[in-house]
Short mmCIF file of C-alpha atoms in Angstrom, two decimals:
data_model
loop_
_atom_site.label_atom_id
_atom_site.label_comp_id
_atom_site.label_asym_id
_atom_site.label_seq_id
_atom_site.Cartn_x
_atom_site.Cartn_y
_atom_site.Cartn_z
CA MET T 1 43.47 116.86 87.99
CA HIS T 2 45.11 114.59 90.57
CA ILE T 3 44.22 111.56 88.43
CA LEU T 4 45.98 112.83 85.30
CA ALA T 5 48.78 114.88 86.93
CA ILE T 6 51.65 113.31 88.87
CA SER T 7 50.68 113.93 92.49
CA GLY T 8 50.57 112.47 95.98
CA LEU T 9 48.08 109.84 94.84
CA HIS T 10 50.66 108.31 92.48
CA ILE T 11 53.58 108.63 94.90
CA GLY T 12 51.58 106.89 97.64
CA VAL T 13 50.71 103.98 95.34
CA ILE T 14 54.34 103.69 94.21
CA LEU T 15 55.54 103.63 97.85
CA ILE T 16 53.09 100.82 98.66
CA LEU T 17 54.29 98.83 95.63
CA LEU T 18 57.96 99.39 96.54
CA ASN T 19 57.35 98.28 100.13
CA TRP T 20 55.74 95.10 98.84
CA VAL T 21 58.40 94.32 96.21
CA LEU T 22 61.38 95.07 98.50
CA LYS T 23 59.98 93.37 101.61
CA PRO T 24 62.32 90.32 101.26
CA MET T 25 65.29 92.67 101.89
CA GLU T 26 64.20 92.98 105.55
CA ARG T 27 65.48 89.43 106.19
CA LEU T 28 69.06 90.56 105.50
CA LYS T 29 71.35 92.15 108.05
CA PHE T 30 70.68 95.89 107.99
CA GLY T 31 68.12 94.99 105.35
CA LYS T 32 65.49 97.40 106.59
CA LEU T 33 67.96 100.29 106.45
CA GLN T 34 69.05 99.30 102.93
CA LYS T 35 65.42 98.95 101.88
CA THR T 36 64.62 102.44 103.17
CA ILE T 37 67.63 103.98 101.40
CA LEU T 38 66.70 102.24 98.15
CA ILE T 39 63.08 103.43 98.44
CA LEU T 40 64.26 107.01 99.03
CA ILE T 41 66.59 106.84 96.01
CA ILE T 42 63.82 105.51 93.77
CA LEU T 43 61.26 108.05 95.00
CA TRP T 44 63.55 111.04 94.52
CA SER T 45 64.74 109.73 91.13
CA PHE T 46 61.09 109.59 90.13
CA ALA T 47 60.63 113.16 91.40
CA VAL T 48 63.58 114.38 89.31
CA ILE T 49 62.25 112.61 86.20
CA ALA T 50 58.80 114.14 86.83
CA GLY T 51 60.35 117.64 86.90
CA LEU T 52 60.36 118.38 90.65
CA THR T 53 57.01 120.14 90.44
CA ALA T 54 55.37 121.41 93.63
CA SER T 55 52.97 118.46 93.92
CA VAL T 56 55.65 115.83 93.29
CA THR T 57 58.17 117.47 95.65
CA ARG T 58 55.54 117.76 98.37
CA ALA T 59 54.44 114.14 97.97
CA VAL T 60 57.95 112.68 97.80
CA THR T 61 59.08 114.71 100.82
CA MET T 62 56.07 113.60 102.86
CA PHE T 63 56.36 109.92 101.94
CA SER T 64 60.14 110.00 102.49
CA ILE T 65 59.46 111.04 106.08
CA VAL T 66 56.91 108.20 106.36
CA ALA T 67 59.47 105.70 105.02
CA ILE T 68 62.16 106.90 107.46
CA ALA T 69 59.71 106.73 110.37
CA ASN T 70 58.80 103.16 109.43
CA ASN T 71 62.49 102.19 109.38
CA LEU T 72 62.98 103.69 112.85
CA LYS T 73 59.91 101.77 114.04
CA ARG T 74 58.36 105.03 115.19
CA PRO T 75 54.61 105.66 115.01
CA THR T 76 53.87 108.24 112.33
CA ASN T 77 51.47 111.11 112.92
CA ILE T 78 50.20 112.34 109.58
CA TYR T 79 49.82 115.94 110.81
CA ASN T 80 53.45 116.01 111.99
CA THR T 81 54.53 114.44 108.71
CA LEU T 82 52.70 117.11 106.70
CA ALA T 83 54.10 119.90 108.90
CA ILE T 84 57.67 118.61 108.49
CA SER T 85 57.28 118.29 104.72
CA ILE T 86 55.86 121.84 104.51
CA PHE T 87 58.77 123.14 106.60
CA VAL T 88 61.41 121.35 104.49
CA ILE T 89 59.91 122.40 101.15
CA LEU T 90 59.45 126.05 102.14
CA LEU T 91 62.92 126.10 103.65
CA LEU T 92 64.36 125.19 100.24
CA LYS T 93 61.82 127.06 98.06
CA PRO T 94 59.94 129.72 100.07
CA LEU T 95 58.00 130.98 97.05
CA TYR T 96 56.16 127.65 96.85
CA ILE T 97 53.77 129.07 99.44
CA PHE T 98 52.28 131.19 96.62
CA ASP T 99 52.02 128.21 94.25
CA VAL T 100 48.37 127.28 93.62
CA GLY T 101 49.20 123.59 93.16
CA PHE T 102 51.12 123.56 96.44
CA GLN T 103 48.17 125.08 98.32
CA LEU T 104 45.63 122.74 96.70
CA SER T 105 47.76 119.65 97.36
CA TYR T 106 48.19 120.32 101.06
CA MET T 107 44.61 121.39 101.63
CA ALA T 108 43.41 118.21 99.89
CA VAL T 109 45.62 116.02 102.06
CA PHE T 110 44.68 117.84 105.28
CA ALA T 111 40.99 117.51 104.42
CA ILE T 112 41.32 113.80 103.61
CA VAL T 113 43.11 113.10 106.89
CA TYR T 114 40.71 115.23 108.94
CA ILE T 115 37.33 114.58 107.29
CA ASP T 116 37.54 111.21 105.53
CA PRO T 117 37.53 108.98 108.69
CA MET T 118 34.31 110.60 109.87
CA ILE T 119 32.52 110.09 106.51
CA TYR T 120 33.91 106.57 106.07
CA LYS T 121 32.48 105.47 109.45
CA LEU T 122 28.94 106.24 108.28
CA TRP T 123 28.90 102.95 106.36
CA GLN T 124 31.44 100.13 106.25
CA PRO T 125 30.39 97.53 103.67
CA LYS T 126 31.64 93.98 104.14
CA ASN T 127 32.14 93.37 100.44
CA LYS T 128 35.78 94.22 99.58
CA LEU T 129 35.07 95.68 96.14
CA LEU T 130 32.17 97.72 97.46
CA ASP T 131 34.35 98.95 100.31
CA ILE T 132 37.02 100.15 97.86
CA TYR T 133 34.50 102.19 95.89
CA TRP T 134 32.86 103.55 99.04
CA HIS T 135 36.25 104.67 100.40
CA THR T 136 37.03 106.27 97.04
CA ILE T 137 33.80 108.28 97.31
CA THR T 138 34.52 109.41 100.90
CA ILE T 139 38.07 110.45 100.05
CA SER T 140 36.88 112.43 97.01
CA ILE T 141 34.20 114.22 99.04
CA ALA T 142 36.67 114.99 101.85
CA ALA T 143 39.22 116.35 99.37
CA GLN T 144 36.57 118.61 97.80
CA PHE T 145 35.81 120.13 101.20
CA GLY T 146 39.49 121.05 101.42
CA ILE T 147 40.04 122.48 97.96
CA ALA T 148 36.61 123.88 96.95
CA PRO T 149 37.16 127.36 98.51
CA LEU T 150 40.56 127.68 96.82
CA LEU T 151 39.19 126.47 93.48
CA LEU T 152 36.40 129.03 93.64
CA PHE T 153 38.83 131.79 94.62
CA TYR T 154 41.49 131.11 91.96
CA PHE T 155 39.41 129.74 89.08
CA HIS T 156 35.85 130.91 89.91
CA GLN T 157 34.44 127.56 88.82
CA PHE T 158 33.45 124.19 90.26
CA ALA T 159 33.34 120.80 88.50
CA GLY T 160 30.16 118.92 89.36
CA LEU T 161 31.40 115.55 88.04
CA PHE T 162 34.45 115.20 90.31
CA LEU T 163 32.85 112.21 92.04
CA LEU T 164 32.14 110.33 88.79
CA SER T 165 35.73 110.62 87.58
CA SER T 166 37.05 109.46 90.95
CA ILE T 167 34.79 106.39 91.02
CA ILE T 168 35.73 105.34 87.48
CA ILE T 169 39.49 105.98 87.49
CA ILE T 170 40.97 105.85 91.00
CA PRO T 171 40.24 102.19 91.97
CA PRO T 172 42.10 100.67 88.98
CA LEU T 173 44.87 103.30 89.18
CA ALA T 174 47.10 101.07 91.37
CA ILE T 175 46.93 98.32 88.73
CA ILE T 176 47.77 100.82 85.98
CA LEU T 177 50.80 102.17 87.89
CA GLY T 178 52.03 98.70 88.86
CA LEU T 179 51.69 97.44 85.31
CA GLY T 180 53.41 100.59 84.05
CA ILE T 181 56.46 99.92 86.24
CA VAL T 182 56.61 96.32 84.97
CA VAL T 183 56.33 97.50 81.34
CA ILE T 184 59.15 100.04 81.82
CA LEU T 185 61.46 97.49 83.48
CA MET T 186 60.79 94.85 80.82
CA ALA T 187 61.27 97.38 78.01
CA SER T 188 64.60 98.53 79.48
CA ILE T 189 66.03 94.97 79.16
CA ASN T 190 64.31 94.24 75.82
CA ILE T 191 62.01 91.45 77.00
CA LEU T 192 58.69 93.30 76.69
CA PRO T 193 56.10 91.22 74.79
CA PRO T 194 54.22 93.26 72.16
CA PHE T 195 50.82 92.13 73.44
CA LEU T 196 51.61 93.50 76.94
CA ALA T 197 52.71 96.86 75.49
CA ASP T 198 49.55 97.04 73.36
CA PHE T 199 47.37 96.09 76.35
CA PHE T 200 48.95 98.82 78.49
CA ARG T 201 48.55 101.35 75.68
CA TYR T 202 44.85 100.51 75.36
CA ILE T 203 44.36 100.97 79.12
CA ILE T 204 46.01 104.42 79.09
CA SER T 205 44.08 105.46 75.96
CA GLY T 206 40.83 104.29 77.54
CA MET T 207 41.53 106.25 80.74
CA ASN T 208 42.35 109.40 78.77
CA TYR T 209 39.22 108.97 76.65
CA ILE T 210 36.98 108.60 79.70
CA MET T 211 38.52 111.70 81.34
CA SER T 212 38.15 113.74 78.14
CA VAL T 213 34.46 112.77 77.83
CA ILE T 214 33.81 113.74 81.46
CA SER T 215 35.70 117.02 81.13
CA GLN T 216 33.66 118.00 78.04
CA GLN T 217 30.36 118.00 79.96
CA ASP T 218 30.22 121.78 80.22
CA SER T 219 26.71 121.77 81.70
CA PHE T 220 28.16 120.27 84.88
CA ILE T 221 30.86 122.94 85.22
CA PHE T 222 29.66 125.95 87.21
CA ASN T 223 31.55 129.01 85.98
CA ASP T 224 31.90 132.70 86.88
CA ILE T 225 31.39 132.25 90.62
CA HIS T 226 32.34 135.38 92.56
CA PHE T 227 34.56 134.33 95.49
CA THR T 228 36.96 136.58 97.41
CA ILE T 229 39.66 135.93 99.99
CA TRP T 230 37.14 136.78 102.72
CA HIS T 231 34.85 134.06 101.42
CA VAL T 232 37.79 131.62 101.49
CA LEU T 233 38.74 132.35 105.10
CA THR T 234 35.18 132.32 106.44
CA SER T 235 34.21 129.20 104.47
CA TYR T 236 37.20 127.28 105.89
CA LEU T 237 36.20 128.44 109.37
CA MET T 238 32.64 127.27 108.71
CA ILE T 239 33.75 123.86 107.35
CA PHE T 240 36.09 123.27 110.30
CA SER T 241 33.41 124.21 112.84
CA ILE T 242 30.72 122.01 111.26
CA ILE T 243 33.08 119.01 111.10
CA GLN T 244 34.00 119.55 114.74
CA ILE T 245 30.30 119.50 115.69
CA CYS T 246 29.80 116.24 113.78
CA LYS T 247 32.79 114.67 115.52
CA ASN T 248 32.14 115.91 119.04
CA TYR T 249 28.94 117.85 119.70
CA LYS T 250 29.36 120.53 122.36
CA PHE T 251 27.51 123.76 122.91
CA SER T 252 30.78 125.72 122.86
CA ILE T 253 31.62 124.29 119.42
CA LEU T 254 28.08 125.07 118.24
CA LYS T 255 28.63 128.70 119.18
CA TRP T 256 31.80 128.77 117.07
CA ALA T 257 29.94 127.18 114.15
CA LEU T 258 27.17 129.78 114.35
CA LEU T 259 29.81 132.50 114.54
CA ALA T 260 31.47 131.05 111.42
CA VAL T 261 28.14 131.11 109.53
CA ILE T 262 27.59 134.74 110.56
CA SER T 263 31.15 135.57 109.46
CA PHE T 264 30.48 134.05 106.03
CA GLN T 265 27.29 136.08 105.75
CA CYS T 266 29.20 139.22 106.73
CA ALA T 267 31.75 138.45 104.01
CA LEU T 268 28.92 138.24 101.46
CA ILE T 269 27.47 141.54 102.63
CA TYR T 270 30.89 143.24 102.72
CA THR T 271 31.88 142.17 99.19
CA ASN T 272 28.48 143.23 97.87
CA PHE T 273 28.90 146.61 99.58
CA ARG T 274 32.42 146.97 98.18
CA LYS T 275 31.35 146.68 94.54
CA PRO T 276 32.79 149.52 92.47
CA SER T 277 29.98 152.02 91.96
CA ASN T 278 31.93 154.63 90.00
CA GLN T 279 35.19 153.32 88.61
CA PHE T 280 36.97 154.01 85.32
CA VAL T 281 39.68 151.52 84.29
CA VAL T 282 42.28 151.66 81.52
CA PHE T 283 43.29 148.02 81.00
CA HIS T 284 46.57 146.81 79.54
CA LYS T 285 46.14 144.92 76.29
CA SER T 286 49.10 144.56 73.96
CA ARG T 287 48.52 146.31 70.60
CA PHE T 288 44.96 147.25 71.55
CA SER T 289 43.05 149.68 73.74
CA MET T 290 40.44 148.63 76.27
CA ILE T 291 38.69 150.75 78.88
CA SER T 292 35.70 150.25 81.15
CA ASN T 293 33.40 152.50 83.12
CA THR T 294 31.43 151.03 86.03
CA MET T 295 28.36 152.94 87.22
CA GLN T 296 25.81 151.51 89.66
CA ASN T 297 26.75 147.86 89.03
CA LYS T 298 26.66 148.33 85.25
CA LEU T 299 29.87 147.83 83.27
CA SER T 300 30.32 149.78 80.07
CA VAL T 301 33.27 148.55 77.97
CA ALA T 302 34.92 150.30 75.01
CA HIS T 303 37.70 148.76 72.91
CA ASP T 304 39.21 148.48 69.42
CA LEU T 305 39.68 144.68 69.41
CA ASP T 306 38.61 142.64 66.40
CA SER T 307 36.10 139.82 66.85
CA MET T 308 38.73 137.07 67.20
CA ALA T 309 40.82 139.00 69.72
CA LEU T 310 37.70 139.84 71.72
CA LEU T 311 36.69 136.16 71.77
CA LYS T 312 40.08 135.10 73.17
CA ASN T 313 40.34 137.98 75.62
CA SER T 314 39.33 137.19 79.22
CA THR T 315 40.15 140.54 80.86
CA ILE T 316 36.61 141.86 81.04
CA LYS T 317 35.22 138.52 82.12
CA ASN T 318 37.75 138.26 84.96
CA TYR T 319 37.07 141.84 86.02
CA SER T 320 33.28 141.38 86.04
CA VAL T 321 33.49 138.07 87.95
CA GLY T 322 35.97 139.54 90.42
CA HIS T 323 33.62 142.45 91.15
CA SER T 324 30.38 140.44 90.82
CA ILE T 325 29.04 142.54 87.94
CA ASN T 326 26.46 140.88 85.69
CA ASN T 327 25.29 143.77 83.50
CA ILE T 328 27.85 144.40 80.72
CA GLU T 329 27.48 146.50 77.57
CA TYR T 330 29.99 147.25 74.79
CA ASN T 331 30.40 150.68 73.18
CA LYS T 332 32.77 152.47 70.84
CA LEU T 333 35.76 154.41 72.11
CA GLN T 334 35.03 158.10 72.63
CA SER T 335 37.42 161.03 72.64
CA ILE T 336 36.22 162.58 75.90
CA TYR T 337 34.89 160.99 79.10
CA LEU T 338 33.26 163.06 81.83
CA LEU T 339 33.62 161.38 85.21
CA LYS T 340 31.64 163.70 87.50
CA ASN T 341 34.11 166.51 88.24
CA LYS T 342 36.97 164.74 86.42
CA LYS T 343 37.65 164.79 82.68
CA LEU T 344 39.63 162.39 80.51
CA LEU T 345 40.81 163.09 76.97
CA ILE T 346 41.90 160.30 74.60
CA VAL T 347 44.57 161.23 72.06
CA ASP T 348 45.02 158.62 69.32
CA SER T 349 46.85 158.39 66.00
CA LEU T 350 44.45 160.98 64.50
CA ASN T 351 46.12 163.52 66.77
CA THR T 352 42.86 165.38 67.64
CA TYR T 353 43.32 167.19 70.91
CA ARG T 354 43.06 170.88 70.10
CA VAL T 355 39.92 171.66 72.10
CA LYS T 356 39.49 175.27 73.20
CA SER T 357 38.82 176.06 76.85
CA PHE T 358 39.12 172.39 77.78
CA ASN T 359 41.61 171.32 80.45
CA PRO T 360 41.35 167.56 81.09
CA ASP T 361 42.53 166.00 84.33
CA TYR T 362 43.78 162.91 82.49
CA VAL T 363 45.14 162.32 79.00
CA LEU T 364 45.20 158.80 77.58
CA LEU T 365 47.64 158.24 74.72
CA ARG T 366 46.78 155.31 72.45
CA GLN T 367 47.81 153.85 69.08
CA SER T 368 51.18 155.68 69.14
CA PRO T 369 50.08 159.23 68.19
CA LYS T 370 52.82 161.30 66.55
CA ILE T 371 52.54 164.30 68.83
CA ASN T 372 54.80 166.81 70.49
CA LEU T 373 54.03 165.95 74.12
CA ASN T 374 55.57 169.17 75.45
CA ARG T 375 53.27 171.21 73.19
CA LEU T 376 50.25 169.12 74.28
CA ILE T 377 51.04 169.69 77.96
CA ASP T 378 51.49 173.44 77.42
CA SER T 379 48.25 173.58 75.42
CA ILE T 380 45.74 171.73 77.65
CA HIS T 381 47.60 171.47 80.99
CA PRO T 382 46.69 167.88 82.00
CA LYS T 383 47.33 166.62 85.54
CA TYR T 384 48.13 163.02 84.55
CA ILE T 385 49.41 161.26 81.40
CA ILE T 386 48.46 157.63 80.72
CA ALA T 387 49.85 155.34 78.00
CA ASP T 388 48.14 152.00 77.33
CA GLY T 389 49.40 148.82 75.66
CA SER T 390 48.56 149.92 72.11
CA ASN T 391 51.59 152.25 71.91
CA TYR T 392 55.09 151.50 70.67
CA LYS T 393 57.51 150.99 73.55
CA SER T 394 59.94 153.54 72.07
CA TYR T 395 57.19 156.18 72.16
CA THR T 396 56.26 155.26 75.72
CA LYS T 397 59.86 155.61 76.91
CA GLN T 398 60.13 159.03 75.29
CA TRP T 399 56.86 160.22 76.89
CA LYS T 400 57.96 158.88 80.27
CA ALA T 401 61.22 160.85 80.07
CA ILE T 402 59.38 164.06 79.16
CA CYS T 403 56.89 163.68 82.03
CA LYS T 404 59.70 162.93 84.46
CA LYS T 405 61.55 166.07 83.35
CA ARG T 406 58.41 168.17 83.74
CA LYS T 407 57.47 166.47 87.05
CA LEU T 408 54.14 165.33 85.65
CA PRO T 409 52.70 161.97 86.79
CA PHE T 410 52.96 159.29 84.07
CA HIS T 411 51.39 155.82 84.06
CA ASP T 412 52.49 153.12 81.62
CA THR T 413 50.10 150.14 81.75
CA HIS T 414 52.84 147.88 80.38
CA GLU T 415 54.92 148.53 83.52
CA LYS T 416 52.31 149.29 86.18
CA GLY T 417 49.21 147.45 84.97
CA ALA T 418 45.72 148.88 84.71
CA PHE T 419 45.07 152.50 85.62
CA ILE T 420 42.03 153.01 87.88
CA ILE T 421 40.13 156.23 88.47
CA GLU T 422 37.67 156.33 91.37
CA TYR T 423 35.13 159.13 91.03
#
């Protein structure tokens, strides 16, 4: 993702190129200050053109601080630089802290700074080309340590070929970016030779083709991995402790590492214990109805989706992965569901609800039934009314007003999301 998306990798390469191209300016009076200002202008212009996304803003802010520190002839501490950039970005846009790209970017950089030097010291080849590829491997591995828990938590999958893509693409990336800047400058003043434009186009097409081939190797993508926030926190604690032991072995650190391993095991046990044993869910699906009933780690799903809609729908998959449920079966929608001592009645467009001596706890309205809700309430005396996403919004608003007037709880999945019954 960092190879194809504009990120800190690209900004760092651009800063190195700008420092090299503008180095002659340092010979002028106040040249270093002018060089720094020009670099900042170019970097932030690039950020604006790129859309000021979280990754670009983070990278440009961080490298701007590095450029200013270099101009002041101050030694730069990467941890302080990262902390300042985080502070500045969150000061301007606090909601970035919830942005997945923002979290992944910073965790990748922190991991590279913290872990990469230790891995790189394991072997330092004398051959320059070999050293470049070895450092690419160590950086990629370090970055994966930083982002793997978040990837598993947000996307529940892990790409096994991350190292191959890094080895193939990252080393020549500086040449591609440098040549791209030259092509853009020459094109802007109409002196770009056609052969150079064609050559650059072939390089970009080749890079995209290689990445598409790698990304299509589905057998190397591990999907549907159950990973909760507790797994994330304990795995980061475990990674940090193990790296600390490798850097500086002490018995006190070993105790923390063992404690981290036990914490991760406790997280596994806790999430397994917290699986829903008896849970009925009314999902929100626009224009359709979808419900599930979980009993003893078995998920029974009922819906009225057609085959194409079911193929595109990921609700059940996300729910089963999130709760670590492997056994799933699909059934037809029923009119009545008995949930131990609780009863649920489904009223659809057929308008069949006149059941003698039956007082349901819950009534689910689906497919916009043309009913008199006041008469239904007086007839079967439900304790809760639910409307799913298959109903017209005008109907739902009318039902909501009636329930509010009669002080009867009403749940609209369009407004409040899925309705969950624990029994």
